[in-house]
Short mmCIF file of C-alpha atoms in Angstrom, two decimals:
data_model
loop_
_atom_site.label_atom_id
_atom_site.label_comp_id
_atom_site.label_asym_id
_atom_site.label_seq_id
_atom_site.Cartn_x
_atom_site.Cartn_y
_atom_site.Cartn_z
CA MET A 296 81.24 -31.86 16.77
CA ASN A 297 81.53 -28.89 19.11
CA ARG A 298 79.62 -30.28 22.08
CA ARG A 299 81.41 -32.03 24.92
CA GLY A 300 80.42 -35.59 25.75
CA LYS A 301 78.73 -36.60 28.98
CA THR A 302 79.16 -39.60 31.27
CA PHE A 303 76.32 -42.10 31.69
CA ILE A 304 76.36 -44.98 34.14
CA VAL A 305 74.28 -48.01 33.24
CA SER A 306 73.59 -50.50 36.03
CA GLY A 307 71.22 -53.40 36.33
CA PRO A 308 70.81 -56.80 37.95
CA SER A 309 72.25 -60.00 36.59
CA GLY A 310 69.98 -61.50 33.94
CA VAL A 311 68.16 -58.27 33.05
CA GLY A 312 69.72 -58.25 29.56
CA LYS A 313 71.94 -55.21 30.03
CA SER A 314 74.71 -56.44 27.69
CA THR A 315 72.25 -57.11 24.88
CA VAL A 316 70.67 -53.68 25.32
CA LEU A 317 74.06 -51.93 25.38
CA ARG A 318 75.23 -53.81 22.29
CA ALA A 319 72.11 -52.66 20.46
CA LEU A 320 72.58 -49.10 21.74
CA PHE A 321 76.10 -48.94 20.30
CA GLN A 322 75.08 -50.16 16.83
CA GLY A 323 76.09 -47.52 14.30
CA ARG A 324 76.88 -44.96 17.00
CA ASP A 325 80.48 -43.72 16.75
CA ASP A 326 79.54 -40.84 19.08
CA LEU A 327 79.51 -43.27 22.02
CA TYR A 328 82.47 -44.67 23.97
CA PHE A 329 82.13 -47.86 25.99
CA SER A 330 84.34 -47.55 29.05
CA VAL A 331 86.89 -50.38 29.39
CA SER A 332 87.85 -51.28 32.96
CA ALA A 333 91.34 -51.84 34.26
CA THR A 334 92.01 -55.06 36.17
CA THR A 335 94.88 -56.82 37.92
CA ARG A 336 93.73 -60.29 36.93
CA PRO A 337 95.59 -62.00 34.07
CA PRO A 338 93.88 -62.09 30.65
CA ARG A 339 91.80 -65.18 29.86
CA GLU A 340 92.16 -66.91 26.53
CA GLY A 341 90.94 -64.69 23.72
CA GLU A 342 90.76 -61.52 25.81
CA VAL A 343 92.40 -58.50 24.22
CA ASP A 344 94.22 -55.84 26.24
CA GLY A 345 92.52 -52.46 25.85
CA LYS A 346 89.35 -54.03 24.46
CA ASP A 347 88.07 -56.46 27.11
CA TYR A 348 90.11 -54.90 29.90
CA HIS A 349 93.20 -52.83 30.44
CA PHE A 350 95.39 -55.51 32.02
CA ILE A 351 97.77 -53.91 34.52
CA THR A 352 99.91 -55.01 37.47
CA ALA A 353 98.85 -54.64 41.11
CA ASP A 354 101.70 -52.14 41.62
CA ARG A 355 100.49 -50.04 38.73
CA PHE A 356 96.90 -50.24 40.02
CA ARG A 357 97.98 -49.06 43.47
CA SER A 358 99.95 -46.13 42.12
CA MET A 359 96.94 -45.18 39.96
CA ILE A 360 94.80 -45.16 43.11
CA GLU A 361 97.34 -42.82 44.72
CA GLU A 362 97.30 -40.57 41.62
CA ASP A 363 93.46 -40.44 41.83
CA ALA A 364 93.43 -41.87 38.31
CA PHE A 365 90.21 -43.88 38.76
CA LEU A 366 86.61 -42.72 38.62
CA GLU A 367 85.81 -45.75 40.78
CA TYR A 368 87.48 -48.99 41.79
CA ALA A 369 86.88 -52.07 43.92
CA GLU A 370 88.61 -55.21 45.08
CA TYR A 371 87.05 -58.66 44.68
CA VAL A 372 88.92 -61.65 46.11
CA SER A 373 92.37 -60.01 45.81
CA THR A 374 91.70 -58.73 42.31
CA PHE A 375 91.28 -55.03 41.56
CA TYR A 376 88.86 -53.60 39.02
CA GLY A 377 88.52 -49.91 38.20
CA THR A 378 87.44 -47.29 35.68
CA PRO A 379 90.42 -45.19 34.54
CA LYS A 380 89.58 -41.49 34.19
CA LYS A 381 91.91 -41.05 31.22
CA TYR A 382 89.92 -42.81 28.48
CA VAL A 383 86.60 -41.43 29.69
CA ASP A 384 87.96 -37.89 29.62
CA GLU A 385 89.57 -38.34 26.20
CA ALA A 386 86.26 -39.60 24.81
CA MET A 387 84.30 -36.69 26.29
CA ASP A 388 86.84 -34.18 24.99
CA ALA A 389 86.31 -35.72 21.55
CA GLY A 390 82.56 -35.05 21.93
CA LYS A 391 81.62 -38.64 22.70
CA ASP A 392 79.32 -39.79 25.48
CA ALA A 393 81.05 -42.25 27.79
CA ILE A 394 78.96 -45.23 28.88
CA LEU A 395 80.08 -46.94 32.10
CA ASP A 396 78.66 -50.42 32.73
CA ILE A 397 79.22 -50.55 36.49
CA GLU A 398 77.49 -51.62 39.69
CA ILE A 399 75.72 -49.47 42.24
CA GLN A 400 78.70 -49.09 44.61
CA GLY A 401 80.92 -47.98 41.73
CA ALA A 402 78.19 -45.61 40.55
CA ALA A 403 78.11 -43.96 43.98
CA GLN A 404 81.89 -43.38 43.79
CA VAL A 405 81.63 -41.81 40.33
CA SER A 406 78.71 -39.58 41.36
CA ALA A 407 80.62 -38.38 44.42
CA LYS A 408 83.53 -37.31 42.20
CA ARG A 409 81.41 -36.07 39.32
CA PRO A 410 77.89 -35.09 40.33
CA ASP A 411 76.92 -34.34 36.73
CA THR A 412 77.15 -38.03 35.83
CA VAL A 413 73.78 -39.42 34.74
CA ARG A 414 72.76 -42.74 36.30
CA ILE A 415 70.47 -45.17 34.51
CA PHE A 416 69.17 -48.41 35.99
CA ILE A 417 67.96 -51.20 33.72
CA ALA A 418 65.08 -52.95 35.45
CA PRO A 419 63.19 -56.10 34.51
CA PRO A 420 59.52 -55.78 33.50
CA SER A 421 58.67 -58.02 36.48
CA TRP A 422 60.37 -60.34 38.94
CA GLU A 423 58.71 -63.33 37.29
CA GLU A 424 60.26 -62.30 33.96
CA LEU A 425 63.70 -61.85 35.54
CA GLU A 426 63.41 -65.35 37.05
CA ARG A 427 62.38 -66.71 33.65
CA ARG A 428 65.38 -65.05 31.96
CA LEU A 429 67.83 -66.31 34.58
CA THR A 430 66.39 -69.83 34.19
CA ALA A 431 66.55 -69.63 30.40
CA ARG A 432 70.29 -68.88 30.49
CA GLY A 433 70.74 -72.39 31.88
CA THR A 434 73.96 -71.45 33.68
CA ASP A 435 72.75 -71.37 37.30
CA THR A 436 71.26 -73.84 39.77
CA PRO A 437 67.76 -73.02 41.14
CA GLU A 438 69.40 -71.98 44.45
CA LYS A 439 71.77 -69.62 42.64
CA ILE A 440 68.86 -68.13 40.68
CA GLN A 441 66.96 -67.43 43.90
CA LYS A 442 70.07 -65.72 45.29
CA ARG A 443 70.36 -63.59 42.15
CA LEU A 444 66.68 -62.63 42.40
CA LEU A 445 67.06 -61.58 46.03
CA ARG A 446 70.15 -59.57 45.12
CA ALA A 447 68.27 -57.90 42.25
CA LYS A 448 65.57 -56.73 44.68
CA VAL A 449 68.19 -55.32 47.05
CA GLU A 450 69.85 -53.57 44.10
CA LEU A 451 66.57 -52.02 42.98
CA ASP A 452 66.04 -50.66 46.50
CA SER A 453 69.56 -49.19 46.49
CA ALA A 454 69.01 -47.63 43.08
CA SER A 455 66.30 -45.21 44.17
CA GLY A 456 68.74 -42.32 43.75
CA TYR A 457 69.28 -43.14 40.08
CA ASP A 458 68.16 -40.54 37.54
CA TYR A 459 66.35 -42.89 35.18
CA PHE A 460 64.85 -46.36 35.10
CA VAL A 461 64.72 -48.15 31.78
CA ILE A 462 62.50 -51.22 31.80
CA ASN A 463 63.87 -53.92 29.53
CA ASP A 464 60.58 -55.32 28.30
CA THR A 465 61.80 -55.53 24.71
CA VAL A 466 65.34 -54.65 23.60
CA GLU A 467 63.97 -52.20 20.99
CA GLN A 468 62.00 -50.25 23.56
CA ALA A 469 64.84 -50.23 26.09
CA VAL A 470 67.26 -48.91 23.45
CA GLU A 471 64.76 -46.26 22.36
CA GLU A 472 64.50 -45.08 25.96
CA LEU A 473 68.28 -45.06 26.42
CA ARG A 474 68.75 -43.03 23.23
CA ALA A 475 66.05 -40.59 24.38
CA ILE A 476 67.76 -40.15 27.77
CA LEU A 477 71.14 -39.49 26.14
CA LEU A 478 69.65 -36.91 23.77
CA ALA A 479 67.49 -35.25 26.44
CA GLU A 480 70.49 -34.87 28.75
CA HIS A 481 72.26 -32.89 26.04
CA CYS A 482 69.36 -30.39 26.16
CA ARG A 483 70.14 -29.44 29.76
CA PRO A 484 70.55 -25.72 30.55
CA ALA A 485 74.26 -25.74 31.51
CA GLU A 486 75.27 -27.11 28.14
CA ARG A 487 72.77 -25.22 26.04
CA MET A 488 73.25 -21.84 27.73
CA ASP A 489 76.94 -21.93 26.84
CA LEU A 490 76.01 -22.76 23.29
CA ILE A 491 73.48 -19.96 22.97
CA CYS A 492 75.51 -17.31 24.74
CA ASN A 493 78.69 -18.08 22.79
CA ARG A 494 77.04 -17.47 19.45
CA MET B 282 47.74 -47.34 28.56
CA ASN B 283 48.40 -47.68 32.27
CA ARG B 284 50.84 -44.83 32.73
CA ARG B 285 49.64 -41.39 33.81
CA GLY B 286 50.44 -38.43 31.58
CA LYS B 287 52.78 -35.63 32.55
CA THR B 288 52.61 -31.87 32.02
CA PHE B 289 55.18 -30.16 29.80
CA ILE B 290 55.46 -26.41 29.34
CA VAL B 291 56.90 -25.18 26.07
CA SER B 292 58.00 -21.53 25.96
CA GLY B 293 60.03 -19.56 23.49
CA PRO B 294 60.49 -16.11 22.02
CA SER B 295 58.41 -14.67 19.22
CA GLY B 296 59.76 -15.78 15.85
CA VAL B 297 61.63 -18.86 17.10
CA GLY B 298 59.24 -21.18 15.23
CA LYS B 299 57.55 -22.72 18.25
CA SER B 300 54.17 -23.20 16.55
CA THR B 301 55.76 -25.03 13.62
CA VAL B 302 57.74 -27.28 15.94
CA LEU B 303 54.69 -28.06 18.09
CA ARG B 304 52.57 -28.82 15.03
CA ALA B 305 55.25 -31.27 13.85
CA LEU B 306 55.50 -32.79 17.35
CA PHE B 307 51.76 -33.53 17.42
CA GLN B 308 51.73 -35.27 14.02
CA GLY B 309 50.41 -38.79 14.50
CA ARG B 310 50.59 -38.56 18.28
CA ASP B 311 47.22 -39.19 19.92
CA ASP B 312 49.01 -39.64 23.25
CA LEU B 313 49.52 -35.86 23.44
CA TYR B 314 47.03 -33.19 24.47
CA PHE B 315 47.54 -29.57 23.42
CA SER B 316 46.21 -27.35 26.20
CA VAL B 317 43.56 -24.85 25.03
CA SER B 318 43.46 -21.57 26.98
CA ALA B 319 40.36 -19.86 28.32
CA THR B 320 39.87 -16.19 27.44
CA THR B 321 37.36 -13.41 28.05
CA ARG B 322 37.84 -11.85 24.62
CA PRO B 323 35.19 -12.48 21.99
CA PRO B 324 35.94 -15.04 19.27
CA ARG B 325 37.41 -13.70 16.04
CA GLU B 326 36.03 -14.84 12.71
CA GLY B 327 36.71 -18.53 12.15
CA GLU B 328 37.75 -19.23 15.74
CA VAL B 329 36.10 -22.29 17.25
CA ASP B 330 35.15 -22.48 20.94
CA GLY B 331 37.04 -25.29 22.67
CA LYS B 332 39.56 -25.54 19.84
CA ASP B 333 41.21 -22.12 19.51
CA TYR B 334 40.13 -20.97 22.97
CA HIS B 335 37.52 -21.69 25.57
CA PHE B 336 35.54 -18.46 25.25
CA ILE B 337 34.03 -17.51 28.62
CA THR B 338 32.63 -14.41 30.30
CA ALA B 339 34.61 -12.20 32.67
CA ASP B 340 32.26 -13.25 35.48
CA ARG B 341 32.92 -16.91 34.82
CA PHE B 342 36.66 -16.23 34.62
CA ARG B 343 36.61 -14.46 37.99
CA SER B 344 34.69 -17.25 39.68
CA MET B 345 37.14 -19.79 38.20
CA ILE B 346 40.00 -17.79 39.74
CA GLU B 347 38.21 -17.98 43.10
CA GLU B 348 37.70 -21.74 42.66
CA ASP B 349 41.46 -22.13 41.93
CA ALA B 350 40.44 -23.67 38.62
CA PHE B 351 43.46 -22.31 36.66
CA LEU B 352 46.99 -23.62 36.48
CA GLU B 353 47.98 -20.06 35.53
CA TYR B 354 46.30 -16.91 34.31
CA ALA B 355 47.10 -13.33 33.35
CA GLU B 356 45.40 -10.12 32.29
CA TYR B 357 46.44 -8.20 29.17
CA VAL B 358 44.68 -4.89 28.43
CA SER B 359 41.47 -5.86 30.27
CA THR B 360 41.36 -9.32 28.74
CA PHE B 361 41.96 -12.46 30.78
CA TYR B 362 43.80 -15.55 29.55
CA GLY B 363 44.30 -18.71 31.56
CA THR B 364 44.97 -22.46 31.51
CA PRO B 365 42.04 -24.39 33.01
CA LYS B 366 43.15 -27.29 35.21
CA LYS B 367 40.21 -29.44 34.17
CA TYR B 368 41.22 -30.42 30.63
CA VAL B 369 44.88 -30.88 31.56
CA ASP B 370 43.93 -33.24 34.39
CA GLU B 371 41.47 -35.17 32.23
CA ALA B 372 44.16 -35.66 29.59
CA MET B 373 46.72 -36.84 32.13
CA ASP B 374 44.21 -39.23 33.72
CA ALA B 375 43.68 -40.67 30.24
CA GLY B 376 47.46 -41.28 30.01
CA LYS B 377 48.18 -38.34 27.71
CA ASP B 378 50.98 -35.84 28.13
CA ALA B 379 49.63 -32.29 28.34
CA ILE B 380 51.61 -29.69 26.39
CA LEU B 381 51.17 -26.09 27.56
CA ASP B 382 52.31 -23.38 25.14
CA ILE B 383 52.70 -20.54 27.64
CA GLU B 384 55.07 -17.72 28.54
CA ILE B 385 57.65 -17.59 31.30
CA GLN B 386 55.44 -15.83 33.89
CA GLY B 387 52.70 -18.40 33.35
CA ALA B 388 55.27 -21.19 33.56
CA ALA B 389 56.39 -19.90 36.96
CA GLN B 390 52.77 -20.01 38.21
CA VAL B 391 52.32 -23.59 37.00
CA SER B 392 55.62 -24.75 38.53
CA ALA B 393 54.69 -23.18 41.87
CA LYS B 394 51.44 -25.18 41.91
CA ARG B 395 52.87 -28.33 40.38
CA PRO B 396 56.62 -28.67 40.85
CA ASP B 397 56.74 -31.87 38.77
CA THR B 398 55.88 -29.92 35.62
CA VAL B 399 58.69 -30.12 33.06
CA ARG B 400 59.71 -26.82 31.45
CA ILE B 401 61.19 -26.67 27.96
CA PHE B 402 62.46 -23.50 26.30
CA ILE B 403 62.75 -23.32 22.53
CA ALA B 404 65.77 -21.19 21.69
CA PRO B 405 67.02 -19.88 18.35
CA PRO B 406 70.32 -21.23 16.99
CA SER B 407 71.65 -17.64 17.14
CA TRP B 408 70.39 -14.08 17.54
CA GLU B 409 71.21 -13.37 13.90
CA GLU B 410 69.03 -16.28 12.84
CA LEU B 411 66.16 -15.08 15.06
CA GLU B 412 66.43 -11.62 13.49
CA ARG B 413 66.43 -13.22 10.03
CA ARG B 414 63.28 -15.24 10.86
CA LEU B 415 61.45 -12.22 12.31
CA THR B 416 62.36 -10.21 9.20
CA ALA B 417 61.27 -13.05 6.87
CA ARG B 418 57.79 -13.08 8.43
CA GLY B 419 57.31 -9.62 6.96
CA THR B 420 54.77 -8.62 9.62
CA ASP B 421 56.86 -6.23 11.72
CA THR B 422 58.66 -2.94 11.23
CA PRO B 423 62.45 -2.91 11.81
CA GLU B 424 61.83 -1.10 15.16
CA LYS B 425 59.36 -3.78 16.25
CA ILE B 426 61.82 -6.52 15.28
CA GLN B 427 64.55 -4.91 17.40
CA LYS B 428 62.09 -4.77 20.32
CA ARG B 429 61.24 -8.46 19.87
CA LEU B 430 64.95 -9.35 19.77
CA LEU B 431 65.62 -7.47 22.98
CA ARG B 432 62.64 -9.16 24.61
CA ALA B 433 63.89 -12.56 23.42
CA LYS B 434 67.24 -11.94 25.16
CA VAL B 435 65.49 -10.95 28.39
CA GLU B 436 63.32 -14.08 28.13
CA LEU B 437 66.35 -16.31 27.67
CA ASP B 438 67.91 -14.81 30.79
CA SER B 439 64.69 -15.45 32.73
CA ALA B 440 64.51 -19.02 31.48
CA SER B 441 67.66 -20.23 33.22
CA GLY B 442 65.50 -22.27 35.62
CA TYR B 443 63.97 -24.24 32.77
CA ASP B 444 64.67 -27.97 32.67
CA TYR B 445 65.57 -28.23 28.99
CA PHE B 446 66.61 -26.03 26.08
CA VAL B 447 65.71 -27.17 22.60
CA ILE B 448 67.50 -25.27 19.88
CA ASN B 449 65.33 -24.86 16.82
CA ASP B 450 68.03 -25.14 14.19
CA THR B 451 65.92 -27.41 11.99
CA VAL B 452 62.33 -28.41 12.78
CA GLU B 453 63.24 -32.12 12.47
CA GLN B 454 66.01 -31.86 15.04
CA ALA B 455 63.92 -29.76 17.43
CA VAL B 456 61.06 -32.29 17.25
CA GLU B 457 63.48 -35.18 17.80
CA GLU B 458 64.77 -33.46 20.94
CA LEU B 459 61.23 -32.73 22.19
CA ARG B 460 60.20 -36.36 21.68
CA ALA B 461 63.35 -37.52 23.49
CA ILE B 462 62.62 -35.23 26.45
CA LEU B 463 59.03 -36.49 26.70
CA LEU B 464 60.15 -40.13 26.62
CA ALA B 465 63.08 -39.61 28.99
CA GLU B 466 60.83 -37.90 31.54
CA HIS B 467 58.65 -41.02 31.63
CA CYS B 468 61.74 -42.99 32.75
CA ARG B 469 62.01 -40.98 35.98
CA PRO B 470 62.22 -42.96 39.25
CA ALA B 471 58.90 -41.87 40.81
CA GLU B 472 56.92 -43.21 37.87
CA ARG B 473 59.00 -46.28 37.21
CA MET B 474 59.34 -47.38 40.84
CA ASP B 475 55.54 -47.55 41.11
CA LEU B 476 55.43 -49.59 37.95
CA ILE B 477 58.09 -52.04 39.09
CA CYS B 478 56.86 -52.41 42.65
CA ASN B 479 53.23 -52.91 41.62
CA ARG B 480 54.03 -55.86 39.41
#
């Protein structure tokens, strides 16, 4: 493969089905790399270092911040989470597209550092359907579900600068749209001009 | 279908195989409209009005220019050619994507009038391959082929403002990329935000 990979951010509200869509997207695709975050929290039972997270110390995390070794990072209740540049860059050098499953604030950090990053927002087909999906999970109280719905609406407002909106009506259709976006973005002039002019 | 269609311009140098690719793209796709040009030249044997061209008089063509009824038009050796707005708009209102097979100058006119038009350039995998294809057609002298090659290089330089470059290495791959671009462009924020907010 002589093309270089690109970076794609995939965001979306809780309950929209992003994980299911991403799992389906990755099926049979060894030209995609799913970015694994680094974190300072200890591994939970069954979690594998380098697969679920890169588990690192707070000291190491801080020195990585100083080395500008993250594409984005954030702190939640004294725990750090971040996207190391290293693995993303290695994947792209190997011709793979790097998929970053991160939130809107993280996406803004990545875009500021790398404006050529493509941002995709997974949206629900309707608010009623999102409420139905959140209820069907059976993990949240009605109050919590209403909070998640409100947050989803705020997120959608904040996502107006995203490049693409994929509506997760069915998983098949959402994956088809994601695949189309990935392929279309490899037809952009910058990449193709190099290809044509170098031949 | 509740989505509105979009307009896509497809340009490419002589011999690149654009007609073959477009024919393959349209197979089984009744959600696409192939824009038929208007012309002042008389029909040739076998040409059907409204299918090959809209055959109109020079007077009619001139009054259509005055009415701003063309997306683009040009004059070649006393013959006028143009893209009537009417059929493109009707197709888009019916939810179909309108595909305009026009040259770079025409594309610039369309983009000036309608900046949301998506421009796609079909490029050869290499100059050697384009020369091979032009030679294989058997319709041109070696001098004419060299002229076409030179013109193709000038066209590629002029096409740097295009949105996408599809490399016609194989017809299957080129069609897959075209389909991906069409689908991806329907995931753009403007269109999707309306959809989400109206539900």
